[in-house]
Short mmCIF file of C-alpha atoms in Angstrom, two decimals:
data_model
loop_
_atom_site.label_atom_id
_atom_site.label_comp_id
_atom_site.label_asym_id
_atom_site.label_seq_id
_atom_site.Cartn_x
_atom_site.Cartn_y
_atom_site.Cartn_z
CA UNK A 1 -11.11 -48.90 126.53
CA UNK A 2 -7.51 -49.55 127.58
CA UNK A 3 -5.36 -46.62 128.80
CA UNK A 4 -2.77 -45.03 126.51
CA UNK A 5 -0.30 -44.60 129.40
CA UNK A 6 0.89 -47.78 131.14
CA UNK A 7 -0.54 -48.81 134.47
CA UNK A 8 1.58 -50.96 136.81
CA UNK A 9 -0.17 -52.87 139.56
CA UNK A 10 1.11 -54.83 142.55
CA UNK A 11 -1.83 -57.21 142.90
CA UNK A 12 -4.62 -54.63 142.74
CA UNK A 13 -2.62 -51.65 144.04
CA UNK A 14 -1.30 -49.17 141.44
CA UNK A 15 2.36 -48.16 141.59
CA UNK A 16 3.69 -44.65 140.98
CA UNK A 17 5.57 -44.54 137.65
CA UNK A 18 8.80 -42.50 137.81
CA UNK A 19 10.35 -43.49 134.49
CA UNK A 20 9.10 -45.04 131.25
CA UNK A 21 10.65 -46.19 127.98
CA UNK A 22 9.82 -48.74 125.30
CA UNK A 23 11.68 -51.45 127.25
CA UNK A 24 11.62 -50.33 130.87
CA UNK A 25 9.28 -48.84 133.45
CA UNK A 26 10.56 -47.55 136.79
CA UNK A 27 8.02 -47.47 139.61
CA UNK A 28 7.75 -46.91 143.33
CA UNK A 29 6.15 -49.98 144.88
CA UNK A 30 2.98 -49.29 146.87
CA UNK A 31 2.81 -50.09 150.56
CA UNK A 32 1.71 -53.63 151.38
CA UNK A 33 2.06 -56.26 154.12
CA UNK A 34 4.93 -58.75 154.05
CA UNK A 35 3.78 -61.22 151.37
CA UNK A 36 4.28 -61.97 147.67
CA UNK A 37 2.47 -59.79 145.12
CA UNK A 38 1.85 -60.23 141.38
CA UNK A 39 3.14 -57.33 139.31
CA UNK A 40 1.48 -56.66 135.95
CA UNK A 41 1.62 -53.92 133.35
CA UNK A 42 -1.39 -52.72 131.37
CA UNK A 43 -0.92 -50.74 128.15
CA UNK A 44 -3.00 -50.07 125.08
CA UNK A 45 -1.73 -53.40 123.80
CA UNK A 46 -3.11 -55.46 126.68
CA UNK A 47 -2.15 -56.84 130.07
CA UNK A 48 1.22 -58.47 130.66
CA UNK A 49 1.84 -61.78 132.34
CA UNK A 50 2.34 -61.32 136.11
CA UNK A 51 5.73 -61.59 137.78
CA UNK A 52 6.19 -62.08 141.53
CA UNK A 53 7.43 -59.32 143.84
CA UNK A 54 8.13 -60.13 147.47
CA UNK A 55 7.49 -57.68 150.28
CA UNK A 56 10.07 -58.38 152.99
CA UNK A 57 9.35 -57.60 156.67
CA UNK A 58 11.54 -55.04 158.39
CA UNK A 59 14.45 -56.52 160.32
CA UNK A 60 15.69 -55.83 163.82
CA UNK A 61 19.03 -56.32 165.56
CA UNK A 62 18.84 -56.67 169.34
CA UNK A 63 22.07 -58.25 170.58
CA UNK A 64 25.75 -58.80 169.77
CA UNK A 65 27.90 -61.49 171.28
CA UNK A 66 30.58 -60.64 172.04
CA UNK A 67 30.05 -56.88 171.93
CA UNK A 68 33.74 -56.13 172.61
CA UNK A 69 36.92 -57.27 170.94
CA UNK A 70 40.47 -56.41 169.83
CA UNK A 71 41.47 -53.51 167.60
CA UNK A 72 42.52 -56.03 164.96
CA UNK A 73 40.10 -57.80 162.62
CA UNK A 74 38.87 -61.38 162.76
CA UNK A 75 36.76 -61.57 165.92
CA UNK A 76 33.62 -63.60 165.13
CA UNK A 77 30.48 -61.82 166.34
CA UNK A 78 27.02 -63.37 166.64
CA UNK A 79 24.28 -60.92 165.65
CA UNK A 80 20.83 -61.72 167.04
CA UNK A 81 17.56 -60.21 165.81
CA UNK A 82 14.58 -60.93 163.58
CA UNK A 83 14.01 -61.33 159.82
CA UNK A 84 17.73 -61.81 159.08
CA UNK A 85 17.50 -64.65 156.55
CA UNK A 86 18.09 -62.41 153.51
CA UNK A 87 21.02 -60.49 155.02
CA UNK A 88 23.18 -59.00 152.29
CA UNK A 89 25.43 -56.61 154.22
CA UNK A 90 26.71 -56.18 157.77
CA UNK A 91 28.46 -52.96 158.73
CA UNK A 92 30.57 -52.09 161.75
CA UNK A 93 30.23 -48.33 161.66
CA UNK A 94 30.78 -47.42 158.00
CA UNK A 95 32.77 -50.57 157.19
CA UNK A 96 31.01 -53.38 155.32
CA UNK A 97 32.47 -56.68 156.49
CA UNK A 98 33.32 -59.95 154.79
CA UNK A 99 32.76 -63.43 156.15
CA UNK A 100 29.00 -63.19 156.76
CA UNK A 101 27.18 -66.45 157.59
CA UNK A 102 23.39 -66.51 157.96
CA UNK A 103 22.65 -69.18 160.56
CA UNK A 104 18.89 -68.65 160.84
CA UNK A 105 16.21 -65.98 160.58
CA UNK A 106 17.29 -64.76 164.01
CA UNK A 107 21.07 -65.15 163.86
CA UNK A 108 23.96 -64.03 161.65
CA UNK A 109 27.70 -64.51 162.16
CA UNK A 110 30.12 -61.81 160.99
CA UNK A 111 33.86 -61.18 161.30
CA UNK A 112 34.55 -57.82 162.91
CA UNK A 113 36.92 -55.61 160.90
CA UNK A 114 39.75 -53.69 162.52
CA UNK A 115 38.69 -50.44 164.17
CA UNK A 116 38.66 -48.31 167.31
CA UNK A 117 36.20 -46.82 169.76
CA UNK A 118 32.55 -47.89 169.77
CA UNK A 119 30.62 -48.36 166.52
CA UNK A 120 27.02 -49.19 165.62
CA UNK A 121 26.51 -52.56 163.97
CA UNK A 122 23.83 -52.59 161.26
CA UNK A 123 22.39 -55.32 159.05
CA UNK A 124 20.85 -54.77 155.60
CA UNK A 125 18.31 -57.00 153.84
CA UNK A 126 15.88 -56.28 150.98
CA UNK A 127 13.52 -55.18 153.79
CA UNK A 128 15.80 -52.30 154.82
CA UNK A 129 18.62 -51.54 157.25
CA UNK A 130 18.39 -52.06 160.99
CA UNK A 131 18.45 -49.10 163.35
CA UNK A 132 19.66 -49.02 166.96
CA UNK A 133 16.97 -50.14 169.38
CA UNK A 134 16.64 -52.22 172.49
CA UNK A 135 19.61 -54.43 173.27
CA UNK A 136 23.32 -54.10 172.62
CA UNK A 137 24.00 -53.14 169.01
CA UNK A 138 27.26 -51.34 169.63
CA UNK A 139 30.66 -53.00 169.28
CA UNK A 140 33.56 -51.64 171.34
CA UNK A 141 37.19 -52.05 170.27
CA UNK A 142 39.68 -52.65 173.07
CA UNK A 143 43.46 -52.58 173.25
CA UNK A 144 45.12 -55.86 174.24
CA UNK A 145 45.72 -55.77 178.01
CA UNK A 146 49.18 -55.46 179.51
CA UNK A 147 50.44 -55.99 183.08
CA UNK A 148 53.67 -54.23 183.98
CA UNK A 149 54.00 -54.82 187.73
CA UNK A 150 52.66 -56.59 190.82
CA UNK A 151 52.67 -55.11 194.32
CA UNK A 152 53.70 -57.09 196.23
CA UNK A 153 55.32 -59.50 193.80
CA UNK A 154 55.63 -62.26 196.40
CA UNK A 155 53.64 -63.69 199.27
CA UNK A 156 53.17 -66.67 201.59
CA UNK A 157 52.39 -70.09 200.18
CA UNK A 158 49.15 -70.26 202.17
CA UNK A 159 47.71 -67.46 199.98
CA UNK A 160 45.39 -64.59 200.91
CA UNK A 161 47.74 -61.76 199.93
CA UNK A 162 46.06 -58.75 198.30
CA UNK A 163 48.03 -57.95 195.14
CA UNK A 164 47.76 -54.79 193.02
CA UNK A 165 48.27 -55.39 189.29
CA UNK A 166 49.31 -52.31 187.31
CA UNK A 167 49.16 -52.07 183.53
CA UNK A 168 46.84 -50.93 180.76
CA UNK A 169 43.62 -52.02 179.04
CA UNK A 170 42.36 -53.64 182.26
CA UNK A 171 38.83 -52.17 182.57
CA UNK A 172 37.04 -55.12 180.97
CA UNK A 173 39.10 -57.87 182.60
CA UNK A 174 37.07 -61.06 182.87
CA UNK A 175 39.70 -63.34 184.40
CA UNK A 176 42.86 -63.12 186.51
CA UNK A 177 44.92 -66.27 187.04
CA UNK A 178 47.84 -67.08 189.30
CA UNK A 179 49.36 -69.96 187.40
CA UNK A 180 46.38 -72.10 186.44
CA UNK A 181 44.17 -70.85 189.29
CA UNK A 182 41.50 -68.17 188.60
CA UNK A 183 41.18 -65.74 191.51
CA UNK A 184 38.70 -63.12 192.77
CA UNK A 185 39.55 -59.60 191.60
CA UNK A 186 38.26 -56.05 191.15
CA UNK A 187 39.12 -53.86 188.15
CA UNK A 188 39.65 -50.50 189.84
CA UNK A 189 40.50 -48.62 186.63
CA UNK A 190 41.92 -49.18 183.18
CA UNK A 191 45.38 -49.32 184.75
CA UNK A 192 44.80 -51.19 188.00
CA UNK A 193 43.34 -54.46 189.27
CA UNK A 194 43.25 -55.70 192.85
CA UNK A 195 43.35 -59.48 193.22
CA UNK A 196 43.74 -61.98 196.04
CA UNK A 197 46.52 -64.53 195.61
CA UNK A 198 45.50 -68.16 196.13
CA UNK A 199 47.59 -70.67 198.00
CA UNK A 200 50.44 -72.29 196.10
CA UNK A 201 53.61 -74.31 196.41
CA UNK A 202 56.82 -72.40 197.09
CA UNK A 203 58.20 -71.13 193.81
CA UNK A 204 57.15 -68.84 190.98
CA UNK A 205 53.89 -68.75 189.03
CA UNK A 206 52.83 -66.54 186.14
CA UNK A 207 50.02 -64.03 186.70
CA UNK A 208 47.90 -63.28 183.62
CA UNK A 209 44.88 -61.08 182.89
CA UNK A 210 42.29 -61.81 180.18
CA UNK A 211 39.88 -59.35 178.56
CA UNK A 212 37.67 -59.60 175.44
CA UNK A 213 40.65 -58.20 173.50
CA UNK A 214 43.04 -60.96 174.51
CA UNK A 215 45.36 -62.09 177.29
CA UNK A 216 48.19 -60.05 178.76
CA UNK A 217 51.72 -61.40 178.76
CA UNK A 218 52.35 -63.04 182.13
CA UNK A 219 54.30 -61.54 185.00
CA UNK A 220 55.93 -63.60 187.79
CA UNK A 221 54.63 -63.91 191.35
CA UNK A 222 56.72 -65.78 193.91
CA UNK A 223 55.41 -67.94 196.74
CA UNK A 224 57.66 -68.03 199.81
CA UNK A 225 57.59 -70.22 202.89
#
């Protein structure tokens, strides 16, 4: 004898019915492993044809590259994790971004929106939303660096002079150049870098600092004989 109330099954597992009308049944899907399942409805009138339902594995996000960038939008960030093929939304903090490209099941590209501070980056698929775990899943917004002075602002052409660069946004400096020559340096604070001038021909070169947020406007350093 067939039941008077409908029964909804995902393969052989019954679902919990939370709403029912002549044209629609709302259910909570039962727990199951990541795989397709046939969904059928049984009523007093018989058993329906099955339709497929796909259980999607939970995703993870483990790494961002780069994980720092400018306050303005547009920086392309590579998001690495697992089960990312069906990505529908990427959020930087509370902001859902545009320009999402799914490269593979383990990699998604997204354009960072404008922002400030450090925010959690999350990815949403039909399998859920990622949560912070192992790896770098925080994106930090940085001000564009600036260099306001050099001390000293000149030195011998043979090089070797220790130069203090003063400015702002210098903490995450990844390159200091005297003209076209990258030099060894230490970021002492957000406002100060100590670098060693290379050798150069007599004359003036431009000293620049680069961070993940951009490159500072150059400031002159003079080589003397």
